[in-house]
mmCIF file of C-alpha atoms in Angstrom:
data_model
loop_
_atom_site.group_PDB
_atom_site.id
_atom_site.type_symbol
_atom_site.label_atom_id
_atom_site.label_comp_id
_atom_site.label_asym_id
_atom_site.label_seq_id
_atom_site.Cartn_x
_atom_site.Cartn_y
_atom_site.Cartn_z
ATOM 1 C CA MET A 1125 11.738 256.551 98.281
ATOM 2 C CA SER A 1126 7.995 257.166 98.394
ATOM 3 C CA ASN A 1127 7.529 254.023 100.526
ATOM 4 C CA ILE A 1128 9.601 255.402 103.401
ATOM 5 C CA TRP A 1129 6.937 257.612 105.035
ATOM 6 C CA PRO A 1130 4.152 255.018 104.936
ATOM 7 C CA THR A 1131 6.587 252.488 106.420
ATOM 8 C CA ILE A 1132 7.576 254.901 109.191
ATOM 9 C CA LEU A 1133 3.933 255.725 109.953
ATOM 10 C CA LYS A 1134 3.076 252.029 110.037
ATOM 11 C CA GLU A 1135 5.756 251.491 112.697
ATOM 12 C CA PHE A 1136 3.931 253.979 114.939
ATOM 13 C CA SER A 1137 0.487 252.498 114.348
ATOM 14 C CA ASP A 1138 0.420 250.567 117.624
ATOM 15 C CA VAL A 1139 -1.401 253.568 119.135
ATOM 16 C CA PRO A 1140 -4.388 253.817 116.779
ATOM 17 C CA ASP A 1141 -6.230 256.778 118.317
ATOM 18 C CA LEU A 1142 -6.183 259.498 120.936
ATOM 19 C CA ALA A 1143 -8.138 257.421 123.459
ATOM 20 C CA GLU A 1144 -5.509 254.670 123.354
ATOM 21 C CA ALA A 1145 -2.699 257.223 123.639
ATOM 22 C CA THR A 1146 -4.429 258.759 126.664
ATOM 23 C CA VAL A 1147 -4.715 255.387 128.416
ATOM 24 C CA ILE A 1148 -1.057 254.581 127.765
ATOM 25 C CA GLY A 1149 0.080 258.044 128.836
ATOM 26 C CA LEU A 1150 -2.004 257.923 132.007
ATOM 27 C CA ARG A 1151 -0.698 254.512 133.016
ATOM 28 C CA LEU A 1152 2.937 255.382 132.332
ATOM 29 C CA GLY A 1153 2.599 258.778 133.996
ATOM 30 C CA MET A 1154 0.968 257.246 137.052
ATOM 31 C CA ALA A 1155 3.715 254.624 137.312
ATOM 32 C CA ALA A 1156 6.441 257.270 137.050
ATOM 33 C CA LEU A 1157 4.786 259.590 139.572
ATOM 34 C CA LEU A 1158 4.159 256.885 142.157
ATOM 35 C CA GLY A 1159 7.654 255.459 141.732
ATOM 36 C CA ALA A 1160 9.035 258.965 142.240
ATOM 37 C CA LEU A 1161 7.104 259.331 145.497
ATOM 38 C CA ILE A 1162 8.681 256.151 146.842
ATOM 39 C CA GLY A 1163 12.095 257.205 145.555
ATOM 40 C CA LEU A 1164 11.769 260.624 147.155
ATOM 41 C CA ASP A 1165 12.024 259.057 150.616
ATOM 42 C CA ARG A 1166 15.164 257.141 149.643
ATOM 43 C CA GLU A 1167 16.635 260.257 147.991
ATOM 44 C CA ARG A 1168 15.917 262.352 151.062
ATOM 45 C CA ARG A 1169 17.809 259.825 153.171
ATOM 46 C CA GLY A 1170 20.822 259.913 150.829
ATOM 47 C CA LYS A 1171 20.486 256.390 149.456
ATOM 48 C CA ALA A 1172 22.222 255.354 146.221
ATOM 49 C CA ALA A 1173 18.907 254.225 144.726
ATOM 50 C CA GLY A 1174 16.755 257.311 145.049
ATOM 51 C CA LEU A 1175 14.314 259.403 143.079
ATOM 52 C CA ARG A 1176 15.456 258.622 139.536
ATOM 53 C CA THR A 1177 16.089 254.933 140.168
ATOM 54 C CA HIS A 1178 12.672 254.297 141.694
ATOM 55 C CA THR A 1179 10.961 256.348 138.983
ATOM 56 C CA MET A 1180 12.730 254.393 136.240
ATOM 57 C CA VAL A 1181 12.022 251.043 137.911
ATOM 58 C CA SER A 1182 8.315 251.811 138.201
ATOM 59 C CA LEU A 1183 8.090 253.191 134.659
ATOM 60 C CA GLY A 1184 10.027 250.226 133.258
ATOM 61 C CA ALA A 1185 7.821 247.714 135.050
ATOM 62 C CA ALA A 1186 4.723 249.468 133.690
ATOM 63 C CA LEU A 1187 6.123 249.340 130.161
ATOM 64 C CA PHE A 1188 7.111 245.691 130.487
ATOM 65 C CA ILE A 1189 3.541 244.692 131.361
ATOM 66 C CA LEU A 1190 1.722 247.302 129.267
ATOM 67 C CA VAL A 1191 3.284 246.259 125.961
ATOM 68 C CA PRO A 1192 2.287 242.576 126.088
ATOM 69 C CA LEU A 1193 -1.203 243.352 127.372
ATOM 70 C CA ARG A 1194 -1.798 246.001 124.689
ATOM 71 C CA SER A 1195 -0.460 243.761 121.943
ATOM 72 C CA GLY A 1196 -2.997 241.029 122.650
ATOM 73 C CA MET A 1197 -0.787 238.607 124.555
ATOM 74 C CA GLU A 1198 -2.710 236.113 126.658
ATOM 75 C CA ILE A 1199 -2.616 236.682 130.418
ATOM 76 C CA GLY A 1200 -0.824 233.352 130.914
ATOM 77 C CA ASP A 1201 1.986 234.539 128.656
ATOM 78 C CA ALA A 1202 2.018 237.923 130.369
ATOM 79 C CA SER A 1203 2.519 236.149 133.700
ATOM 80 C CA ARG A 1204 5.958 235.109 132.454
ATOM 81 C CA VAL A 1205 6.701 238.787 131.875
ATOM 82 C CA LEU A 1206 5.710 239.444 135.496
ATOM 83 C CA GLN A 1207 8.020 236.670 136.680
ATOM 84 C CA GLY A 1208 10.868 238.248 134.724
ATOM 85 C CA ILE A 1209 10.215 241.672 136.246
ATOM 86 C CA ILE A 1210 10.159 240.259 139.769
ATOM 87 C CA THR A 1211 13.392 238.346 139.194
ATOM 88 C CA GLY A 1212 15.075 241.372 137.660
ATOM 89 C CA MET A 1213 14.111 243.547 140.594
ATOM 90 C CA GLY A 1214 15.676 240.966 142.893
ATOM 91 C CA PHE A 1215 18.998 241.417 141.099
ATOM 92 C CA LEU A 1216 18.716 245.206 141.171
ATOM 93 C CA GLY A 1217 17.847 245.139 144.865
ATOM 94 C CA ALA A 1218 20.766 242.809 145.588
ATOM 95 C CA GLY A 1219 23.026 245.384 143.966
ATOM 96 C CA ALA A 1220 21.752 248.015 146.378
ATOM 97 C CA ILE A 1221 22.624 245.741 149.287
ATOM 98 C CA ILE A 1222 26.060 244.706 148.027
ATOM 99 C CA LYS A 1223 27.100 248.239 147.129
ATOM 100 C CA GLN A 1224 26.480 249.460 150.646
ATOM 101 C CA SER A 1225 28.041 246.527 152.479
ATOM 102 C CA SER A 1226 31.715 247.333 151.759
ATOM 103 C CA HIS A 1227 32.302 248.140 155.452
ATOM 104 C CA GLY A 1228 31.326 244.632 156.519
ATOM 105 C CA GLY A 1229 27.763 245.298 157.672
ATOM 106 C CA ILE A 1230 24.517 244.608 155.913
ATOM 107 C CA LYS A 1231 22.889 247.781 154.727
ATOM 108 C CA GLY A 1232 20.408 248.701 152.074
ATOM 109 C CA LEU A 1233 17.710 246.119 152.744
ATOM 110 C CA THR A 1234 15.008 248.764 153.023
ATOM 111 C CA THR A 1235 16.173 250.411 149.798
ATOM 112 C CA ALA A 1236 16.253 247.024 148.056
ATOM 113 C CA SER A 1237 12.720 246.253 149.162
ATOM 114 C CA SER A 1238 11.523 249.710 148.123
ATOM 115 C CA ILE A 1239 12.890 249.040 144.612
ATOM 116 C CA TRP A 1240 10.872 245.829 144.552
ATOM 117 C CA VAL A 1241 7.732 247.658 145.713
ATOM 118 C CA ALA A 1242 8.283 250.396 143.097
ATOM 119 C CA ALA A 1243 8.268 247.672 140.440
ATOM 120 C CA ALA A 1244 5.034 246.230 141.836
ATOM 121 C CA VAL A 1245 3.455 249.695 141.792
ATOM 122 C CA GLY A 1246 4.560 250.111 138.178
ATOM 123 C CA ILE A 1247 3.053 246.748 137.259
ATOM 124 C CA ALA A 1248 -0.257 247.708 138.864
ATOM 125 C CA ALA A 1249 -0.331 251.039 137.030
ATOM 126 C CA GLY A 1250 0.669 249.390 133.750
ATOM 127 C CA MET A 1251 -2.180 246.911 134.070
ATOM 128 C CA GLY A 1252 -4.686 249.716 134.578
ATOM 129 C CA ARG A 1253 -5.039 249.116 138.306
ATOM 130 C CA GLU A 1254 -4.279 252.721 139.253
ATOM 131 C CA ALA A 1255 -6.213 252.611 142.545
ATOM 132 C CA THR A 1256 -4.214 249.545 143.587
ATOM 133 C CA ALA A 1257 -0.999 251.321 142.598
ATOM 134 C CA VAL A 1258 -1.928 254.387 144.674
ATOM 135 C CA LEU A 1259 -2.863 252.265 147.704
ATOM 136 C CA GLY A 1260 0.379 250.297 147.367
ATOM 137 C CA THR A 1261 2.355 253.536 147.240
ATOM 138 C CA LEU A 1262 0.578 254.896 150.309
ATOM 139 C CA ALA A 1263 1.336 251.670 152.180
ATOM 140 C CA ALA A 1264 5.002 251.859 151.146
ATOM 141 C CA LEU A 1265 5.263 255.485 152.245
ATOM 142 C CA PHE A 1266 3.654 254.617 155.570
ATOM 143 C CA ILE A 1267 6.262 251.913 156.097
ATOM 144 C CA LEU A 1268 9.179 254.088 154.985
ATOM 145 C CA VAL A 1269 8.214 257.214 156.909
ATOM 146 C CA VAL A 1270 5.922 256.420 159.835
ATOM 147 C CA MET A 1271 7.225 252.984 160.763
ATOM 148 C CA ALA A 1272 10.841 254.203 160.559
ATOM 149 C CA ARG A 1273 10.084 256.757 163.259
ATOM 150 C CA PHE A 1274 8.294 254.170 165.384
ATOM 151 C CA GLU A 1275 11.094 251.628 164.884
ATOM 152 C CA ARG A 1276 13.707 253.975 166.332
ATOM 153 C CA HIS A 1277 11.871 253.941 169.632
ATOM 154 C CA ILE A 1278 11.655 250.156 169.915
ATOM 155 C CA GLU A 1279 14.990 248.943 168.565
ATOM 156 C CA PRO A 1280 17.126 247.073 171.106
ATOM 157 C CA ASP A 1281 20.136 248.721 172.691
ATOM 158 C CA GLU A 1282 23.018 246.759 171.160
ATOM 159 C CA SER A 1283 25.503 248.417 173.533
ATOM 160 C CA ARG A 1284 23.996 246.419 176.399
ATOM 161 C CA THR A 1285 24.315 242.993 174.734
ATOM 162 C CA PRO A 1286 27.656 241.114 174.755
ATOM 163 C CA PRO A 1287 29.384 240.974 171.320
ATOM 164 C CA ASP A 1288 28.657 237.260 170.919
ATOM 165 C CA GLY A 1289 24.951 237.854 171.606
ATOM 166 C CA ASN A 1290 24.914 235.294 174.431
ATOM 167 C CA GLY A 1291 24.516 235.845 178.143
ATOM 168 C CA PRO A 1292 22.901 238.580 180.167
ATOM 169 C CA PRO A 1293 22.955 242.163 178.998
ATOM 170 C CA ALA A 1294 26.068 244.145 179.819
ATOM 171 C CA THR A 1295 25.831 246.488 182.748
ATOM 172 C CA GLY A 1296 26.315 250.191 182.526
ATOM 173 C CA PRO A 1297 24.427 253.241 181.406
ATOM 174 C CA ARG A 1298 22.223 252.988 178.368
ATOM 175 C CA LYS A 1299 23.220 255.077 175.354
ATOM 176 C CA PRO A 1300 20.718 257.683 174.191
ATOM 177 C CA ALA A 1301 18.737 256.745 171.072
ATOM 178 C CA SER A 1302 20.690 259.201 168.909
ATOM 179 C CA ALA A 1303 24.005 257.544 169.856
ATOM 180 C CA ARG A 1304 22.866 254.002 169.113
ATOM 181 C CA GLN A 1305 23.522 252.315 165.794
ATOM 182 C CA GLY A 1306 21.131 253.646 163.176
ATOM 183 C CA GLY A 1307 20.886 256.943 165.036
ATOM 184 C CA ASP A 1308 17.847 259.151 164.847
ATOM 185 C CA ASP A 1309 17.894 259.783 161.116
ATOM 186 C CA GLY A 1310 15.796 256.882 159.773
ATOM 187 C CA GLN A 1311 18.756 255.497 157.797
ATOM 188 C CA ASP A 1312 19.096 251.816 157.012
ATOM 189 C CA ARG A 1313 20.793 250.081 159.925
ATOM 190 C CA ASP A 1314 23.691 247.623 159.957
ATOM 191 C CA ASP A 1315 21.794 244.939 161.858
ATOM 192 C CA GLY A 1316 20.133 243.429 158.800
ATOM 193 C CA GLN A 1317 16.611 244.300 159.939
ATOM 194 C CA SER A 1318 15.957 247.258 157.657
#
């Protein structure tokens, strides 16, 4: 019975001191925060994969890379961990696309790609590349927020193109931007380009 406490303490010895705990906490906290910022945009737009999903993806990716690096695994072996994370995010992103395509259109591509980016941000934070993680998050937010607004002004008017996509544009008045597919709300569109 007296061996129980030393055994339990030994199981928690992978964080030997306060400095190591601070590094781990900072990296995990940074990954969670940056993932949440990306997820906030998706949450605000009412997407199935929102704040919590992106936060968990980023945190999980950071943990997946942080553990092997902190346990002394060679970088070549850790690269296989990275490959696994990237593949896993592909499956998770595919689920976001499939779930939203029940009406026959393709939706969710932007959300799927934001999940993938959240994982990359988590990997960067987990590897101690916090500046890279912050810059990656800022780039993602620029794409999700600023480019979405710009994109609404340049998207083609599908009401003026024949259904088969061939031939000259249909004649008639042009629909206002808010009445066109995708509307004026920055949502993922059904045309497969988001």
